[in-house]
Every structure is written in structure tokens, then in C-alpha cells.
Amino acid sequence: MRATTLRVGNFSGFYGDRFDALREMLTGGEVDVLTGDYLAELTMLILARDRLGDPSAGYARTFLRQLEDTLGLAHERGVRIVTNAGGLNPAALADAVRALAARLGIPVRVAHVEGDDLTARYPGALAAHAYLGGFGIAACLREGADIVVTGRVTDAALVTGPAAAHFGWTPTDHDRLAGAVVAGHVLECGAQATGGNYAFFGEGGALRPGFPLAELHEDGSSVITKHPGTGGLVDVGTVTAQLLYETAGARYAGPDTTARLDTVRLTQEGPDRVRIDGVRGEAPPPALKVGINRLGGFRNEVVFVLTGLEIESKAALVRQQMRAALAESRPARVSWDLVRTDQPDAWTQETASALLRLVVRDPSQEKVGRVLGAAAVELALASYPGFHVMAPPGKGSPYGVFEDVYVPHGDVDHVAVLHDGRRVTVDPPHDTAVLDDVPEPELPDPLPEGPTTRAPLGLLAGARSGDKGGNANVGVWVRSDDAWRWLAHELTVERFRTLIPEARELPVTRHVLPRLRALNFLVEGILGEGVAAQARFDPQAKALGEWLRSRHLDIPEVLL
């Protein structure tokens, strides 16, 4: 008889996450399926470079090392494992897992999902992969797989697949699938749902938060929790923060369904238990996202340390001295950033110093190495007083650029390769819908006027931010209805641009999510050509939300 609840946990949110998490999740409490997310846009580039040197590579090798210590335990407890650790080479990882199981003498059935690799269609690409949905995973599980390895699927597919297999959902069960997508999005980044990277981290357990667990139900609702006794916390705030992470508007589109984030209802059901229900789903869009990673060229940098007085004049001198070398070499891109980390009358030399960062980019490695390797170093005894650099410039290193394109579902051969070698084609969805803009919902009545205090936004609001290609999103939420009445009217696009000067000349879109008491801002182009291009001090915009929280506004005293 099929269980009415499916317990799905997470043991990895990125390539390099806590190594012991898989064992912790297997031993910490009851669980039916464990999911491991290893893939980010940058990870795909890293794996592509691995595969250049070794065609048999291209997957997350740490997963195999984790499994060596835990495969017997998972088999003994009947816990299935679903992971996208296959990266660019899921078939090779599946074979490696079989070999490991044979060596350990553990009988496990291993299946994998393929069809996402479209690299051959894009000349010059190091990796081009479509974001597949969860029904290939579901097919593998329905046929008895104990471990399912995938390549590039959506992060939420690691949960929609097991849920569809367990509950018998079909591709037209949009509301149920949307509920699983939301639960999957909460789980995908591991401890970010249990107090990790949380704006109000002082409220509990940030030292070593446990990994999250979703109790999924047949109607698509779920409860987000964690194993008893583990660190961190699960409350409406931590779940809200993760829901806003790397999303944008009311529609969260994916290959299985489009989840309506404006319908999500969160309820604190008890300590470390948050219920998610009310989620509505719509047909998925007619096209699949394809992430393309290319080599952008070569990058080199040098950071000059400027100490004490006349920081601006010292920076101007360096820039003038470097002008001739840059004009002669003519790298394709040159950027200067002066970071004023210095303090007046400082107690330490470090806090008396500012950093002047010069970055050059060009298709030629020789060019970026020459312009900094010679010209910058030759200033050592002939520039501003106190001259030194953080580190000598190197020869220049390759950097990647990311872009996304879209292809019809039917252009991708989505295949489940079962544990016995049979190949099952996963049909594209029959019903799709072009995404329309969702009208902005009605705002609450403004808070009555009263005395205000100039204070940081973060005293009142939480935030979480992240990257999507060259864009960044910043989700901002508050925890009371009165605070929401103020935030919804105060934090407009214009105010956001004032608080984040980098966004002043960029397209910024504000999305309103009243049920979450949240605003989500999409800032286009702030990350240039994506994280791998390292075009910004914080190339993944991870701390953009914390910068916003540190900015001062006139906040009603009644809220403080």
C-alpha cells in the first residue's frame, strides 16, 4: 500500500557542500528519498573544463566518495537517492556507482537520465545543456531504481520526479506538481532553508544548521522540517527567504509546470515545521531553457594597496602611470575599482588602507599577462609612497561567459535509461502556455504617517539575493502586516535604485508577493556576462541583499 506521505530530504546544495550531510540525513531520522543538488551555472563550466582534459570526466566526483561510506546504510534503510551529480556525463557516473556497489558487494539498481546535452548544436560552446523536468527521474523510480543519476535538470525536478513516481501524478496535475516545485525549491540549497545564510541568523542555530526535509502529500502540499536535534531552525522566515532566492515574479516557470508563487501559503505548524499549501500551477512554457557556457577569454588582475593619507591622489597616480602600458597593449576590457576600506586615524595598518583593483580581459592570455606582469610590477620603486600589491599578477586565467537560450520541448530527447538498460523516452508536455505578465496585485493601505527614525532597512526586513546569468534578484520580506504596509509603498523601483547605485542605469523590475509579505527585484545586467566572468566584486550577487539591508531609510518608529 502506498504511503500517504513521502519524506524527501536534501544532502547537498552545491558542489562542495558538507561532505558528511549524506550520512547525517541517513542516520538522523526517517526519510524515503534523499536528493543531492551539485549543479550551478559555474559548476557546469568547471565540469566542462574537467572533461576537456579527460573525456570520461564531467561529473561530481565527491558524490562517489560520499556514497562509498553510505551506500550500505542507504540500502539497509531502503532510502532512494536522486542526484544531478552526473553533470555533463551522467552515464559515466552511473557506471561508476555500479562499479562501487559491485566492489562493496551491495545490490543496488542504478538508472540515469540523459538528453540534456546539446553542446554539439552550439559551435564554440564548452557546455550547452537543457534544463529537463522530473518525469525522466519518475520513470526510473517507477521501474525500481534505487539510485537515479541525472545531468542538467531543474533543481526542483529532483523533488517533482520522486513525488510524481510515488503519487502517480501525470504531466497535467499542475497544482500538485507546482506544490512539489515549491517544496523542491525550498530544499534545493540545503541548509539555506534551515537557518544558513539567513538575514536574522542570530535567532537560532546558525553554527551548524541541519539539512532540510519535506513531508510531501498527494495533494501537493508539504511540511518543511529537519531531523530532530539538528542545528538551525525552520520557520516562516527561513522558508520565505529560500522561496525568494533566485526567483523573480509571481510565475516560477519550469519544464514540468509553472508554479504561482503568489498563491503560496506558509503556516508555522509547530517548532521547526512550516506547512506549504494553496500552491496553484499552470501549464509549463512551450520552450526549455538551455544554459550555454563558453570561454570568454583570459583575465588578469592586480590589487594595489593604498595606505594613509591622500588615497584619491595615490589612486590617480597609479592610473596615470599605467595609462601608457594599457594604451600600448590595448586589452579588450579594462576596469578600475577603488574600494575605500580605509579609516581615519586607524589603529591598524590594514584598516588604514584602501584597495585599488585593476582587472584586464582579452582573448589573448599573453596580452593580459604582459600588461600587468611587467607594467604593474615595474612601479614597485617608482610610484606612490608605501607602494605594495596584494599579490604579484600572474599570467592570466581563462574565464567563462554564460547565456541562456530556449528551444521547443520536442527538440530535446529526454530519455530515462533504466537499471536494466532499457531506454524509455519521456514525452514532452502536451499542454503548454506562453507566460504572460501577472498584473501587480492591489497594495495594502499605507501605514498612517507618524514620527520616523533614520535606520538600516535590515532592522525591519530580511533579504536574500542571487544570480541568474548576468542578472541578479533581491528578495525582501518583512514579518508583520504593518511592516508590509510600509514596505510595499516605500521600497519602489526608484527607491531601490537610490539605495543600490549600481542599478541606477539598469533595468529593474519589482514583483509584489503579498502572501509572503515580500518584494522581489530583478536587476538585469548587473553581473555582466555571468558569474564565471567575475565582472563584479561579488560576482554571484550573494551579498547584494545584505548591502540593501544595510542602507538607511526613514523608518516609522512604530515599527522599530
XYZ file of C-alpha atoms in Angstrom:
560
model
C 0.000 0.000 0.000
C 1.346 3.400 -0.980
C 2.292 5.666 1.937
C 0.283 8.872 2.177
C 3.413 10.923 2.948
C 6.676 10.962 1.013
C 9.636 12.207 3.037
C 12.223 13.809 0.753
C 15.426 15.240 2.186
C 18.395 17.124 0.786
C 22.069 16.351 1.407
C 23.792 18.759 -0.994
C 23.074 22.267 -2.208
C 26.186 22.740 -4.360
C 29.382 21.031 -5.497
C 31.468 21.279 -2.349
C 28.710 21.216 0.264
C 29.087 19.489 3.634
C 30.630 16.082 2.950
C 29.028 14.352 5.938
C 25.495 15.511 5.135
C 24.528 12.302 3.337
C 25.384 10.207 6.397
C 23.713 12.744 8.708
C 20.482 12.557 6.745
C 20.529 8.738 6.669
C 21.128 8.387 10.396
C 19.250 11.419 11.777
C 15.671 10.273 11.253
C 13.109 8.779 8.905
C 13.424 9.592 5.201
C 12.292 7.922 1.967
C 14.284 9.756 -0.709
C 17.438 11.841 -0.472
C 18.305 14.395 -3.121
C 21.658 15.960 -3.907
C 21.974 19.134 -5.975
C 25.505 19.713 -7.282
C 24.975 21.900 -10.335
C 25.143 25.651 -10.754
C 25.935 27.678 -13.845
C 29.563 27.997 -12.725
C 29.754 24.284 -11.872
C 28.825 23.352 -15.439
C 31.802 25.378 -16.670
C 34.130 23.726 -14.148
C 32.948 20.269 -15.201
C 33.312 21.202 -18.885
C 36.944 22.138 -18.294
C 37.450 18.813 -16.479
C 36.031 16.986 -19.482
C 38.409 18.777 -21.852
C 41.301 17.075 -20.107
C 39.554 13.733 -19.617
C 36.551 12.725 -21.752
C 35.477 10.251 -19.052
C 35.166 13.071 -16.502
C 32.479 15.711 -16.220
C 30.635 14.620 -13.094
C 30.862 15.483 -9.387
C 33.452 13.066 -8.038
C 32.747 13.939 -4.411
C 29.371 12.182 -4.692
C 31.155 8.879 -5.274
C 33.302 9.413 -2.181
C 30.224 10.241 -0.121
C 28.476 7.137 -1.413
C 31.357 4.830 -0.612
C 30.770 5.481 3.071
C 26.959 5.387 2.984
C 25.734 3.099 0.197
C 25.285 0.139 2.520
C 23.373 2.261 5.008
C 21.039 3.606 2.316
C 20.393 0.090 1.018
C 19.742 -1.248 4.506
C 17.218 1.513 5.243
C 15.554 1.421 1.845
C 16.351 5.051 1.091
C 16.467 6.005 -2.562
C 18.939 8.618 -3.797
C 18.324 11.078 -6.637
C 21.095 13.435 -7.699
C 22.178 15.649 -10.578
C 25.823 14.897 -9.732
C 26.060 13.343 -13.208
C 26.690 16.843 -14.524
C 27.933 16.592 -18.103
C 28.367 12.811 -18.014
C 25.540 11.056 -16.122
C 26.123 7.705 -17.870
C 29.727 7.641 -16.660
C 28.710 8.420 -13.084
C 26.004 5.728 -13.189
C 28.631 3.217 -14.324
C 30.975 4.368 -11.568
C 28.227 3.886 -8.961
C 27.582 0.350 -10.270
C 31.278 -0.422 -10.049
C 31.391 0.918 -6.497
C 28.351 -1.150 -5.497
C 29.888 -4.287 -7.011
C 33.155 -3.693 -5.170
C 31.279 -3.234 -1.897
C 29.009 -6.187 -2.558
C 25.810 -4.149 -2.239
C 22.971 -4.980 -4.681
C 21.608 -1.649 -5.915
C 19.784 -0.729 -9.097
C 21.236 2.352 -10.766
C 19.485 4.319 -13.532
C 20.249 7.608 -15.191
C 18.590 10.359 -17.219
C 20.090 11.820 -20.374
C 19.215 14.038 -23.305
C 20.049 17.408 -21.786
C 23.419 17.714 -23.575
C 23.014 19.975 -26.617
C 26.650 21.099 -26.819
C 27.106 19.855 -30.369
C 24.383 22.222 -31.567
C 26.256 25.336 -30.421
C 29.666 25.741 -32.085
C 32.262 27.108 -29.712
C 30.343 26.118 -26.574
C 32.145 24.268 -23.798
C 28.801 23.074 -22.484
C 25.204 23.624 -23.569
C 22.562 21.810 -21.561
C 18.774 21.938 -21.451
C 17.040 22.084 -18.082
C 14.939 18.909 -18.022
C 11.980 18.199 -15.767
C 11.291 15.414 -13.330
C 9.430 12.812 -15.381
C 12.613 11.056 -16.517
C 13.503 10.619 -12.840
C 9.964 9.391 -12.176
C 10.265 6.768 -14.913
C 13.482 5.421 -13.381
C 11.960 5.231 -9.894
C 8.743 3.599 -11.086
C 10.808 0.820 -12.639
C 12.604 0.133 -9.378
C 15.794 2.214 -9.401
C 17.477 2.704 -6.037
C 19.777 5.458 -7.296
C 18.973 7.872 -10.122
C 21.732 9.993 -11.619
C 20.905 12.932 -13.882
C 22.684 15.646 -15.763
C 21.209 19.132 -16.049
C 17.678 19.049 -14.696
C 15.949 21.872 -12.877
C 16.800 21.873 -9.209
C 13.160 21.290 -8.303
C 12.975 18.258 -10.637
C 14.903 16.295 -8.016
C 11.710 16.506 -5.937
C 8.966 16.573 -8.596
C 10.337 13.310 -10.039
C 10.103 11.266 -6.827
C 6.744 12.839 -5.978
C 5.268 12.046 -9.408
C 6.532 8.465 -9.159
C 5.214 7.946 -5.631
C 1.793 9.556 -6.014
C 1.171 8.615 -9.648
C 0.911 12.183 -10.867
C 0.648 12.878 -14.586
C 2.005 15.874 -16.527
C -1.407 17.569 -16.316
C -1.504 17.572 -12.497
C -0.267 21.147 -12.469
C -1.387 22.143 -8.966
C 0.190 19.066 -7.382
C 3.367 19.434 -9.407
C 3.543 23.126 -8.516
C 3.392 22.227 -4.839
C 6.311 19.857 -5.338
C 8.211 22.510 -7.311
C 7.862 24.930 -4.405
C 8.977 22.276 -1.909
C 11.849 21.374 -4.225
C 12.934 24.985 -4.477
C 12.974 25.244 -0.692
C 15.097 22.072 -0.376
C 17.493 22.599 -3.273
C 20.040 24.794 -1.485
C 20.367 22.595 1.554
C 20.910 24.474 4.802
C 19.713 27.785 3.348
C 16.221 26.562 4.347
C 17.241 25.759 7.912
C 18.932 28.974 9.006
C 22.004 29.053 6.791
C 22.764 32.426 5.146
C 19.688 33.773 6.944
C 19.232 37.518 7.443
C 18.185 37.043 11.081
C 20.880 34.452 11.777
C 21.072 35.388 15.456
C 17.690 33.812 16.105
C 18.988 30.293 16.356
C 21.299 27.518 15.345
C 23.388 29.136 12.617
C 26.572 27.429 13.855
C 25.822 24.103 12.122
C 22.309 24.019 10.664
C 20.869 20.659 9.743
C 19.719 19.827 6.230
C 16.053 20.218 5.263
C 13.335 17.635 4.809
C 9.942 17.936 3.101
C 6.972 15.782 4.029
C 5.072 15.714 0.726
C 1.395 14.857 0.413
C -0.664 13.606 -2.515
C -2.438 16.954 -2.966
C 0.920 18.735 -3.471
C 1.050 20.309 -0.029
C 4.088 19.755 2.168
C 5.676 20.442 5.517
C 9.271 21.668 5.599
C 11.190 20.405 8.604
C 14.528 18.848 9.604
C 15.728 15.872 11.596
C 15.241 16.167 15.383
C 18.191 17.528 17.280
C 19.973 19.064 14.309
C 21.038 22.700 14.367
C 19.418 25.705 12.767
C 15.736 26.451 12.583
C 12.825 26.106 10.197
C 10.307 28.904 10.393
C 8.243 31.021 8.041
C 11.172 33.406 7.653
C 13.756 30.805 6.614
C 11.309 29.261 4.149
C 10.332 32.666 2.761
C 13.988 33.559 2.271
C 14.643 30.433 0.238
C 11.440 30.847 -1.794
C 12.652 34.279 -2.885
C 16.145 33.041 -3.746
C 16.917 33.180 -7.485
C 13.282 33.655 -8.437
C 11.604 36.699 -9.866
C 7.895 37.264 -10.321
C 4.671 35.526 -9.481
C 5.272 32.830 -12.098
C 8.099 30.382 -11.440
C 8.336 28.566 -14.760
C 9.830 25.119 -15.263
C 9.597 22.201 -17.664
C 7.023 20.320 -15.542
C 4.735 23.184 -14.607
C 4.649 26.898 -13.849
C 4.231 27.415 -10.116
C 2.391 30.523 -8.984
C 4.458 31.917 -6.141
C 1.734 34.455 -5.441
C -0.517 31.597 -4.274
C 1.917 30.073 -1.765
C 0.600 29.977 1.790
C 3.080 29.416 4.653
C 1.943 28.416 8.145
C 4.061 27.751 11.210
C 2.681 24.363 12.206
C 4.994 23.838 15.183
C 8.656 24.091 16.155
C 10.760 23.601 13.015
C 7.673 22.765 10.944
C 6.316 25.053 8.194
C 3.341 23.964 6.126
C 3.209 24.952 2.441
C -0.182 24.753 0.776
C -2.509 26.577 -1.591
C 0.017 26.450 -4.436
C -1.537 26.714 -7.868
C 0.124 25.553 -11.052
C -0.236 26.333 -14.731
C 0.941 24.634 -17.914
C 4.692 24.952 -18.484
C 6.046 27.318 -21.143
C 6.456 25.901 -24.672
C 10.262 26.067 -24.583
C 13.048 24.658 -22.438
C 15.847 26.792 -21.088
C 19.330 25.894 -22.351
C 22.370 27.145 -20.426
C 25.409 27.755 -22.631
C 28.926 28.164 -21.234
C 31.674 29.484 -23.496
C 35.251 30.555 -22.976
C 35.160 34.333 -22.808
C 38.904 34.918 -22.939
C 41.563 35.499 -20.305
C 41.524 37.639 -17.204
C 44.264 39.134 -15.029
C 44.193 41.458 -12.066
C 46.359 43.306 -9.614
C 45.253 44.947 -6.364
C 47.298 47.969 -5.273
C 47.258 48.728 -1.534
C 46.987 52.456 -0.759
C 47.672 53.401 2.856
C 47.157 56.506 4.916
C 46.653 59.985 3.509
C 45.677 61.209 0.026
C 44.101 57.943 -1.087
C 42.376 59.507 -4.082
C 45.590 61.170 -5.263
C 47.571 57.958 -4.907
C 44.951 56.093 -6.937
C 45.053 58.784 -9.614
C 48.838 58.498 -9.830
C 48.713 54.722 -10.388
C 46.066 55.048 -13.061
C 48.133 57.691 -14.844
C 51.292 55.578 -14.625
C 49.518 52.550 -16.058
C 47.894 54.505 -18.886
C 50.771 54.159 -21.364
C 51.110 50.389 -20.856
C 47.363 49.873 -21.231
C 47.282 52.041 -24.346
C 50.128 50.059 -25.900
C 48.752 46.620 -25.030
C 45.103 47.599 -25.583
C 43.358 44.754 -23.735
C 39.725 44.366 -24.752
C 38.392 45.395 -21.349
C 39.905 47.394 -18.518
C 38.199 48.118 -15.217
C 39.369 50.044 -12.161
C 37.708 49.897 -8.723
C 38.768 51.883 -5.685
C 37.460 50.239 -2.513
C 37.617 52.614 0.438
C 38.279 50.190 3.265
C 40.467 52.806 4.985
C 39.520 54.577 8.209
C 40.866 57.890 9.506
C 43.319 57.747 12.420
C 43.236 53.940 12.175
C 44.560 51.673 14.927
C 45.992 49.129 12.476
C 47.779 49.474 9.158
C 45.194 47.256 7.489
C 42.305 49.489 8.485
C 44.304 52.500 7.314
C 44.461 51.039 3.787
C 42.259 51.154 0.696
C 42.359 48.783 -2.278
C 42.691 49.800 -5.917
C 41.769 46.883 -8.156
C 42.733 46.720 -11.824
C 41.232 43.964 -13.964
C 42.028 43.382 -17.633
C 40.336 40.948 -20.022
C 41.268 39.921 -23.537
C 41.086 36.919 -25.894
C 44.899 36.735 -25.655
C 46.414 35.280 -22.496
C 49.808 36.664 -23.475
C 48.408 40.178 -23.675
C 46.767 40.208 -20.232
C 49.862 38.625 -18.695
C 52.220 41.130 -20.255
C 50.365 44.296 -19.392
C 50.167 43.508 -15.670
C 53.149 41.230 -15.265
C 55.525 43.918 -16.440
C 53.980 47.354 -16.151
C 52.403 46.953 -12.723
C 55.429 45.304 -11.132
C 57.831 47.895 -12.553
C 56.092 50.549 -10.455
C 57.315 48.950 -7.240
C 60.003 51.597 -6.588
C 58.619 54.410 -8.702
C 55.083 55.193 -7.597
C 53.151 56.369 -4.526
C 54.634 56.202 -1.015
C 54.022 52.841 0.651
C 53.583 51.006 -2.669
C 52.727 47.317 -2.450
C 50.243 44.922 -4.016
C 48.121 42.117 -2.566
C 49.895 39.555 -4.772
C 52.031 39.657 -7.903
C 49.923 39.363 -11.072
C 50.084 36.012 -12.837
C 49.882 35.040 -16.490
C 46.122 35.438 -16.645
C 43.477 32.755 -16.284
C 40.603 31.740 -18.544
C 37.101 32.914 -17.703
C 33.740 31.798 -18.955
C 30.615 33.550 -20.088
C 27.092 32.254 -19.663
C 23.983 32.813 -21.711
C 20.610 31.145 -21.869
C 18.542 30.375 -24.929
C 15.286 28.499 -25.377
C 14.333 25.540 -27.550
C 10.986 23.739 -28.018
C 10.428 20.720 -25.760
C 10.324 18.478 -28.806
C 13.865 19.442 -29.814
C 15.277 17.604 -26.795
C 15.490 13.810 -26.492
C 14.611 13.292 -22.823
C 15.417 9.631 -22.035
C 15.318 7.552 -18.876
C 17.939 4.790 -19.029
C 16.633 2.174 -16.606
C 18.738 -0.002 -14.319
C 18.334 -2.951 -16.702
C 19.471 -0.946 -19.729
C 16.067 -0.266 -21.237
C 15.617 3.207 -22.659
C 12.302 4.988 -22.051
C 11.555 8.169 -23.973
C 9.913 10.886 -21.907
C 7.280 12.647 -23.971
C 7.195 16.448 -23.979
C 4.170 18.056 -22.298
C 1.050 18.175 -24.447
C -0.260 21.398 -22.954
C 1.938 24.464 -22.693
C 1.262 28.160 -22.215
C 3.176 31.294 -23.091
C 3.958 33.228 -19.932
C 2.033 36.474 -19.635
C 2.796 39.224 -17.181
C 0.847 38.936 -13.956
C -0.853 42.248 -13.083
C 0.539 43.783 -9.905
C -1.767 42.880 -7.029
C -3.546 45.506 -5.016
C -1.274 47.006 -2.395
C -2.335 47.274 1.244
C -3.329 50.632 2.666
C -0.285 52.713 3.561
C 0.767 52.953 7.169
C -0.511 56.197 8.759
C 2.057 58.970 8.897
C 3.987 59.359 12.113
C 7.452 60.001 13.503
C 10.327 58.235 11.760
C 13.898 57.296 12.595
C 16.790 57.099 10.172
C 17.873 53.470 10.434
C 19.041 50.481 8.363
C 16.361 48.666 6.395
C 17.659 45.414 7.867
C 16.332 46.249 11.322
C 12.918 45.554 9.839
C 13.344 43.489 6.685
C 15.117 40.333 5.672
C 16.646 39.836 2.231
C 18.250 37.174 0.098
C 19.868 37.638 -3.286
C 21.458 35.543 -6.010
C 22.467 35.249 -9.643
C 20.812 34.092 -12.850
C 23.243 34.539 -15.718
C 24.078 38.227 -15.926
C 21.073 39.225 -13.817
C 20.552 39.307 -10.072
C 17.461 39.121 -7.944
C 16.950 40.589 -4.494
C 14.033 39.300 -2.454
C 12.971 41.450 0.512
C 10.387 40.438 3.093
C 9.008 41.589 6.441
C 7.348 39.711 9.274
C 4.284 41.732 10.239
C 1.292 43.152 8.418
C 2.097 46.718 9.483
C 5.668 46.397 8.249
C 4.299 45.103 4.954
C 2.005 48.143 4.662
C 5.111 50.320 4.912
C 7.477 48.262 2.754
C 5.055 47.822 -0.151
C 4.798 51.590 -0.592
C 8.297 52.644 0.464
C 10.580 50.265 -1.443
C 9.714 51.229 -5.005
C 11.955 50.701 -8.012
C 13.082 54.318 -7.694
C 13.955 53.879 -4.014
C 15.776 50.626 -4.794
C 17.886 52.406 -7.420
C 18.713 55.124 -4.899
C 19.828 52.585 -2.308
C 21.757 50.435 -4.837
C 23.564 52.951 -7.080
C 24.899 50.164 -9.348
C 21.305 49.656 -10.505
C 20.600 53.277 -11.431
C 21.183 52.793 -15.157
C 19.977 49.193 -15.343
C 16.508 47.732 -15.976
C 14.926 46.913 -12.610
C 11.598 45.129 -12.238
C 9.667 44.899 -8.972
C 7.403 41.929 -8.275
C 4.901 42.046 -5.406
C 4.084 38.880 -3.430
C 1.564 39.882 -0.730
C 1.064 36.381 0.719
C 4.759 36.286 1.552
C 4.841 39.973 2.566
C 7.639 40.200 0.044
C 9.025 42.164 -2.878
C 11.341 40.619 -5.424
C 13.569 42.855 -7.542
C 15.157 41.649 -10.778
C 18.226 43.694 -11.768
C 19.209 42.984 -15.348
C 22.837 43.051 -16.411
C 24.393 43.829 -13.034
C 26.590 40.695 -13.263
C 27.771 41.311 -16.818
C 28.309 38.013 -18.632
C 27.632 35.893 -15.574
C 29.452 34.615 -12.504
C 32.319 32.974 -14.397
C 33.251 36.320 -15.939
C 33.860 37.743 -12.441
C 32.832 41.191 -13.560
C 31.911 42.347 -10.067
C 33.325 42.332 -6.542
C 30.520 39.940 -5.546
C 30.152 38.053 -8.851
C 27.167 35.943 -7.747
C 25.317 38.805 -6.003
C 25.140 36.691 -2.843
C 25.537 39.718 -0.582
C 23.591 42.238 -2.645
C 20.614 41.766 -0.336
C 22.743 42.380 2.748
C 24.066 45.587 1.219
C 20.479 46.685 0.671
C 19.607 45.840 4.286
C 22.498 47.991 5.499
C 21.221 51.111 3.713
C 19.420 53.711 5.805
C 15.867 54.928 5.301
C 13.329 56.901 7.320
C 11.527 54.056 9.098
C 8.341 54.655 11.120
C 9.174 54.489 14.808
C 6.095 52.390 15.484
C 7.722 49.567 13.500
C 11.012 49.784 15.371
